[in-house]
Coordinates of C-alpha atoms in Angstrom, one line a residue:
X3 CA -7.5 -19.4 18.1
X4 CA -5.8 -22.4 16.7
X5 CA -2.3 -21.8 15.2
X6 CA -1.6 -23.6 11.9
X7 CA 1.4 -25.8 11.6
X8 CA 4.4 -24.6 9.6
X9 CA 4.1 -25.3 5.9
X10 CA 7.9 -25.5 5.6
X11 CA 8.3 -22.3 3.6
X12 CA 10.1 -19.1 4.8
X13 CA 9.4 -15.7 3.3
X14 CA 10.9 -12.3 3.9
X15 CA 9.0 -9.0 4.2
X16 CA 10.9 -5.8 4.1
X17 CA 9.6 -2.9 6.3
X18 CA 7.6 -5.4 8.4
X19 CA 6.3 -2.7 10.8
X20 CA 4.6 -0.8 7.9
X21 CA 0.8 -0.8 7.5
X22 CA 0.6 -3.0 4.4
X23 CA 3.5 -5.2 5.5
X24 CA 2.1 -5.9 9.0
X25 CA -1.2 -7.0 7.5
X26 CA 0.5 -9.1 4.9
X27 CA 2.7 -10.7 7.5
X28 CA -0.2 -11.8 9.7
X29 CA -1.9 -13.2 6.6
X30 CA 1.2 -15.3 5.7
X31 CA 1.6 -16.5 9.3
X32 CA -2.0 -17.6 9.4
X33 CA -1.3 -19.7 6.3
X34 CA 1.6 -21.5 8.0
X35 CA 4.6 -19.6 6.6
X36 CA 7.7 -18.8 8.6
X37 CA 8.4 -15.1 8.5
X38 CA 11.4 -12.9 8.4
X39 CA 10.9 -9.2 8.6
X40 CA 13.2 -6.2 8.3
X41 CA 13.0 -2.9 10.1
X42 CA 15.3 0.1 10.5
X43 CA 15.2 -0.4 14.2
X44 CA 14.5 -3.9 15.7
X45 CA 12.6 -2.2 18.6
X46 CA 9.9 -0.9 16.2
X47 CA 8.7 -4.5 15.6
X48 CA 7.9 -5.0 19.3
X49 CA 4.3 -4.0 19.0
X50 CA 3.8 -6.7 16.4
X51 CA 5.7 -9.4 18.3
X52 CA 3.8 -8.7 21.5
X53 CA 0.5 -8.2 19.7
X54 CA -0.8 -9.9 16.6
X55 CA 2.3 -12.0 15.9
X56 CA 2.6 -13.3 19.4
X57 CA 0.9 -16.7 18.7
X58 CA 3.4 -17.3 15.9
X59 CA 6.5 -16.2 17.8
X60 CA 8.4 -19.4 16.9
X61 CA 8.0 -18.6 13.2
X62 CA 9.0 -14.9 13.3
X63 CA 12.5 -13.5 13.1
X64 CA 13.3 -9.8 12.8
X65 CA 16.4 -8.4 11.1
X66 CA 17.6 -4.8 11.6
X67 CA 18.4 -3.0 8.3
X68 CA 19.3 0.5 9.2
X69 CA 20.1 1.6 5.7
X70 CA 18.4 -0.3 2.8
X71 CA 20.3 1.6 0.2
X72 CA 23.6 0.0 1.0
X73 CA 24.8 -2.9 -1.2
X74 CA 24.2 -6.2 0.6
X75 CA 21.8 -4.7 3.2
X76 CA 19.3 -7.5 2.8
X77 CA 21.7 -10.4 2.1
X78 CA 21.4 -12.1 5.5
X79 CA 17.7 -11.7 5.8
X80 CA 17.1 -13.0 2.2
X81 CA 19.5 -16.0 2.4
X82 CA 17.6 -19.3 1.8
X83 CA 14.1 -17.8 1.7
X84 CA 11.4 -19.1 -0.6
X85 CA 9.8 -15.8 -1.3
X86 CA 10.5 -12.0 -0.9
X87 CA 7.9 -9.2 -0.5
X88 CA 9.5 -5.8 -0.8
X89 CA 7.2 -3.3 0.9
X90 CA 9.7 -1.0 2.4
X91 CA 10.6 2.4 0.9
X92 CA 13.4 4.6 2.3
X93 CA 11.4 7.8 2.0
X94 CA 9.8 10.3 4.3
X95 CA 7.1 12.9 3.6
X96 CA 9.1 15.4 5.5
X97 CA 11.8 15.4 2.8
X98 CA 11.6 17.8 -0.2
X99 CA 14.9 17.1 -1.9
X100 CA 15.2 15.0 -5.0
X101 CA 18.4 13.3 -4.0
X102 CA 16.9 12.3 -0.6
X103 CA 13.6 11.1 -1.9
X104 CA 13.8 9.6 -5.4
X105 CA 17.3 8.2 -5.6
X106 CA 17.0 6.2 -2.3
X107 CA 13.7 4.7 -3.6
X108 CA 15.5 3.4 -6.7
X109 CA 18.4 2.1 -4.7
X110 CA 16.1 0.3 -2.3
X111 CA 14.6 -1.7 -5.2
X112 CA 18.0 -2.5 -6.7
X113 CA 19.5 -3.6 -3.4
X114 CA 16.7 -6.0 -2.5
X115 CA 16.8 -7.5 -6.0
X116 CA 20.5 -7.9 -5.9
X117 CA 20.1 -9.7 -2.5
X118 CA 17.4 -11.9 -4.1
X119 CA 20.0 -13.1 -6.7
X120 CA 22.1 -14.4 -3.9
X121 CA 19.3 -15.9 -1.8
X122 CA 19.6 -19.4 -3.3
X123 CA 17.9 -21.6 -6.0
X124 CA 14.9 -22.2 -3.8
X125 CA 13.7 -18.6 -4.2
X126 CA 10.7 -18.8 -6.5
X127 CA 9.2 -15.3 -6.4
X128 CA 9.8 -11.7 -5.5
X129 CA 6.8 -9.4 -5.2
X130 CA 7.4 -5.6 -5.1
X131 CA 4.9 -3.2 -3.5
X132 CA 4.7 -0.4 -6.0
X133 CA 1.9 2.1 -6.3
X134 CA -0.9 3.3 -8.7
X135 CA 1.1 6.5 -8.6
X136 CA 3.5 4.7 -11.0
X137 CA 0.6 4.3 -13.4
X138 CA -1.6 7.4 -13.0
X139 CA -0.7 10.6 -14.7
X140 CA -2.6 13.7 -13.5
X141 CA -2.0 15.6 -16.7
X142 CA -3.6 13.0 -19.0
X143 CA -6.6 14.4 -20.9
X144 CA -9.8 13.0 -19.5
X145 CA -11.8 10.8 -19.7
X146 CA -9.2 8.0 -19.5
X147 CA -8.9 4.7 -17.7
X148 CA -5.4 3.8 -16.6
X149 CA -4.3 0.1 -16.7
X150 CA -1.1 -1.9 -16.0
X151 CA 0.0 -0.9 -19.6
X152 CA 0.4 2.7 -18.5
X153 CA 3.6 4.1 -17.0
X154 CA 3.4 7.5 -15.3
X155 CA 5.8 10.3 -16.2
X156 CA 4.3 13.6 -15.0
X157 CA 5.5 13.5 -11.4
X158 CA 9.0 12.3 -12.2
X159 CA 9.3 14.8 -15.1
X160 CA 8.1 17.6 -12.7
X161 CA 10.6 16.6 -10.0
X162 CA 13.5 16.4 -12.4
X163 CA 12.6 19.8 -13.9
X164 CA 12.3 21.4 -10.4
X165 CA 15.7 19.9 -9.6
X166 CA 17.3 21.5 -12.6
X167 CA 15.7 24.9 -11.7
X168 CA 16.6 24.7 -8.0
X169 CA 12.9 24.7 -7.0
X170 CA 11.3 22.8 -4.1
X171 CA 8.9 20.1 -5.3
X172 CA 5.8 19.4 -3.2
X173 CA 6.1 16.2 -1.1
X174 CA 3.0 14.7 -2.9
X175 CA 4.7 15.1 -6.3
X176 CA 8.0 13.7 -4.9
X177 CA 6.2 10.7 -3.5
X178 CA 4.6 9.9 -6.9
X179 CA 7.9 10.5 -8.6
X180 CA 9.7 8.2 -6.2
X181 CA 7.2 5.4 -6.8
X182 CA 7.4 5.9 -10.6
X183 CA 11.2 5.8 -10.5
X184 CA 11.3 2.7 -8.3
X185 CA 8.8 0.9 -10.5
X186 CA 10.9 1.7 -13.6
X187 CA 14.0 0.5 -11.8
X188 CA 12.4 -2.9 -11.0
X189 CA 11.6 -3.6 -14.7
X190 CA 14.9 -2.2 -15.9
X191 CA 16.7 -4.6 -13.4
X192 CA 14.6 -7.5 -14.7
X193 CA 15.5 -6.8 -18.3
X194 CA 19.2 -6.6 -17.4
X195 CA 19.5 -9.6 -15.1
X196 CA 16.8 -12.0 -16.4
X197 CA 16.4 -13.7 -13.0
X198 CA 15.2 -17.3 -12.7
X199 CA 12.7 -16.3 -10.0
X200 CA 9.4 -14.7 -10.7
X201 CA 9.2 -10.9 -10.4
X202 CA 6.0 -8.9 -10.2
X203 CA 4.6 -5.7 -8.7
X204 CA 1.4 -4.9 -6.9
X205 CA 0.3 -1.3 -7.6
X206 CA -2.3 -0.2 -5.0
X207 CA -4.2 3.1 -5.0
X208 CA -5.0 4.7 -1.7
X209 CA -5.1 1.9 0.9
X210 CA -7.5 1.8 3.8
X211 CA -8.8 -1.1 5.9
X212 CA -8.3 -2.4 9.4
X213 CA -4.7 -2.3 10.7
X214 CA -3.5 -5.2 12.7
X215 CA -1.9 -3.0 15.4
X216 CA -2.3 0.7 16.4
X217 CA 0.1 3.5 17.3
X218 CA -0.4 5.3 20.6
X219 CA -2.3 8.1 19.0
X220 CA -4.2 8.9 15.8
X221 CA -1.6 11.5 14.9
X222 CA 0.9 8.7 14.3
X223 CA -1.3 6.8 11.8
X224 CA 0.1 6.5 8.2
X225 CA -0.7 8.9 5.4
X226 CA -3.7 7.0 4.1
X227 CA -5.4 6.1 7.4
X228 CA -4.9 9.5 9.1
X229 CA -7.3 11.5 6.8
X230 CA -10.0 8.9 7.5
X231 CA -9.3 9.0 11.3
X232 CA -9.4 12.8 11.3
X233 CA -12.9 12.7 9.8
X234 CA -14.0 9.9 12.1
X235 CA -12.7 11.6 15.3
X236 CA -13.9 15.1 14.4
X237 CA -10.3 16.4 14.4
X238 CA -11.0 17.7 10.9
X239 CA -13.8 20.1 10.6
X240 CA -13.9 19.9 6.8
X241 CA -13.8 17.0 4.3
X242 CA -10.6 17.2 2.3
X243 CA -10.1 16.4 -1.4
X244 CA -9.4 13.1 -2.9
X245 CA -5.8 11.9 -3.3
X246 CA -4.7 11.3 -6.9
X247 CA -7.5 9.6 -8.9
X248 CA -9.6 9.1 -5.8
X249 CA -9.3 5.3 -6.2
X250 CA -9.0 3.1 -3.1
X251 CA -8.4 -0.5 -2.1
X252 CA -8.7 -2.4 1.2
X253 CA -5.4 -3.5 2.8
X254 CA -6.7 -7.1 3.1
X255 CA -7.1 -7.2 -0.7
X256 CA -3.6 -5.8 -1.2
X257 CA -2.3 -8.6 1.1
X258 CA -4.2 -11.2 -0.8
X259 CA -2.7 -10.1 -4.1
X260 CA 0.8 -10.2 -2.8
X261 CA 0.4 -13.7 -1.6
X262 CA -1.3 -14.8 -4.8
X263 CA 1.6 -13.4 -6.8
X264 CA 4.1 -15.3 -4.7
X265 CA 2.1 -18.6 -4.8
X266 CA 1.5 -18.4 -8.6
X267 CA 5.0 -17.5 -9.9
X268 CA 4.5 -18.6 -13.5
X269 CA 1.3 -16.5 -13.9
X270 CA 2.7 -13.5 -12.0
X271 CA 6.1 -13.3 -13.5
X272 CA 6.7 -10.0 -15.4
X273 CA 3.2 -8.7 -14.5
X274 CA 1.9 -5.6 -12.8
X275 CA -1.4 -5.7 -10.9
X276 CA -3.3 -2.5 -10.2
X277 CA -5.0 -3.0 -6.8
X278 CA -8.0 -0.7 -7.1
X279 CA -11.6 -1.5 -5.9
X280 CA -13.0 1.7 -7.3
X281 CA -13.7 5.3 -6.3
X282 CA -13.3 6.2 -2.6
X283 CA -13.3 9.9 -2.0
X284 CA -13.2 11.3 1.6
X285 CA -16.6 12.8 1.1
X286 CA -18.1 9.3 0.5
X287 CA -16.3 8.0 3.6
X288 CA -17.8 10.9 5.6
X289 CA -21.3 10.2 4.2
X290 CA -20.9 6.5 5.1
X291 CA -19.7 7.3 8.7
X292 CA -22.5 9.9 9.3
X293 CA -25.1 7.3 8.3
X294 CA -23.6 4.6 10.5
X295 CA -23.1 6.7 13.6
X296 CA -26.2 8.9 13.2
X297 CA -27.6 9.9 16.6
X298 CA -24.4 9.1 18.5
X299 CA -21.7 11.2 20.1
X300 CA -19.3 10.0 17.4
X301 CA -21.7 10.9 14.6
X302 CA -22.1 14.5 16.0
X303 CA -18.4 15.1 15.4
X304 CA -18.1 13.9 11.9
X305 CA -17.9 16.8 9.4
X306 CA -20.8 17.1 6.9
X307 CA -18.9 18.5 4.0
X308 CA -21.1 18.5 0.9
X309 CA -23.0 15.2 1.0
X310 CA -22.9 13.3 -2.3
X311 CA -20.6 15.9 -4.0
X312 CA -18.0 14.6 -6.3
X313 CA -19.3 11.0 -6.8
X314 CA -22.3 9.1 -8.1
X315 CA -24.5 6.9 -6.0
X316 CA -25.6 9.1 -3.1
X317 CA -29.3 9.0 -2.1
X318 CA -30.2 12.4 -0.7
X319 CA -33.4 11.1 1.0
X320 CA -31.8 8.3 2.9
X321 CA -28.3 9.7 3.2
X322 CA -26.9 6.4 2.1
X323 CA -24.7 5.3 -0.8
X324 CA -25.9 2.7 -3.3
X325 CA -23.4 1.7 -6.1
X326 CA -20.6 4.3 -5.8
X327 CA -19.2 5.5 -9.1
X328 CA -16.5 7.9 -10.3
X329 CA -17.9 11.2 -11.6
X330 CA -18.6 11.1 -15.3
X331 CA -15.5 11.9 -17.3
X332 CA -12.9 11.5 -14.5
X333 CA -9.5 10.0 -14.8
X334 CA -9.5 6.6 -13.2
X335 CA -7.3 3.5 -12.6
X336 CA -8.8 0.1 -13.3
X337 CA -8.3 -2.9 -11.0
X338 CA -10.1 -5.3 -13.2
X339 CA -7.1 -7.3 -14.3
X340 CA -6.3 -8.3 -10.7
X341 CA -9.9 -9.6 -10.3
X342 CA -10.0 -11.5 -13.5
X343 CA -6.5 -13.1 -13.1
X344 CA -6.5 -13.9 -9.4
X345 CA -10.2 -14.5 -8.6
X346 CA -10.2 -11.6 -6.0
X347 CA -13.5 -10.1 -5.1
X348 CA -12.7 -6.6 -3.8
X349 CA -14.0 -5.4 -0.5
X350 CA -16.4 -2.4 -1.1
X351 CA -15.9 1.0 0.3
X352 CA -18.6 0.9 3.0
X353 CA -17.3 -2.4 4.4
X354 CA -13.7 -1.1 4.3
X355 CA -14.5 2.2 6.0
X356 CA -16.6 0.7 8.7
X357 CA -14.2 -2.2 9.4
X358 CA -11.4 0.4 9.6
X359 CA -13.1 2.8 12.0
X360 CA -14.2 -0.1 14.2
X361 CA -10.5 -0.7 14.9
X362 CA -9.7 3.0 15.1
X363 CA -12.3 3.6 17.8
X364 CA -9.6 2.6 20.3
X365 CA -7.8 5.8 19.5
X366 CA -10.8 8.1 20.2

């Protein structure tokens, strides 16, 4: 593999050891960028440095940021950079408390943006990894198609109401609420500070696609890859329900959109981009995997579920999927704007699922 020369630009990615961030980082390195990455513990970046980032070691620097909610936490890492990608979120699905889940997400956004103000005049763009959860509202009457013009409120309203009543909010609701609150904080900050640099958000739905490095076991995969792995490995004997709207996007497309937003600051400034290829329920993933691995030891372990149920496009005779569509009347999130504005051609579900499981085979 030939390593491209430096293009003279340096960018920062927060939470570099995360799933989206690590793929984004490799994409940027392959384009000649020098990369700074932050992690809570510097040691957590070692698998990246010894693995996919090894050929670019002279262009990678890791900064340890133990608490990203402290004022100035990113000042050193952000100083003199040309671009910032904020992918980190100081939350854990093990938390069920409003103050430990939502408030830190807001603070994390504010802290990185305040550091961006001090980064220097060369900073052209800040791109925030938000979520379709900040756009999608589960209580919206259907049918309805959400776009970048929509701002979610259901999850945050529920979490705030639970807080007032002293009730425990389910982690999934808290996650959506935290993404909603952080997204709002970004745009509120922009209105207040009117920065000279471009500021935009990428709002992906459920993200799958091949990771650039793997944990030691499938149980350590992130929240979007683990359900797919559990089906693929046979760890799950049933096919679970869709997450949120059931929309999905490939991680490589998410990386592309981040880089596009950075490299096109004038077009991206003040914009949100929903990153959604289309409908990607787990049942469709199971159907794709059974067809691919039919007659193999892997295929025998993949749960059957209810083939074709919950989506359009399944051929009962062949067991294969044609053009996969949302069920009629479902709530959905549109990713059309990102395609039209950036020229992106989304990776389809079958390609994404099979490319992902090809990498995950190492964990079987």
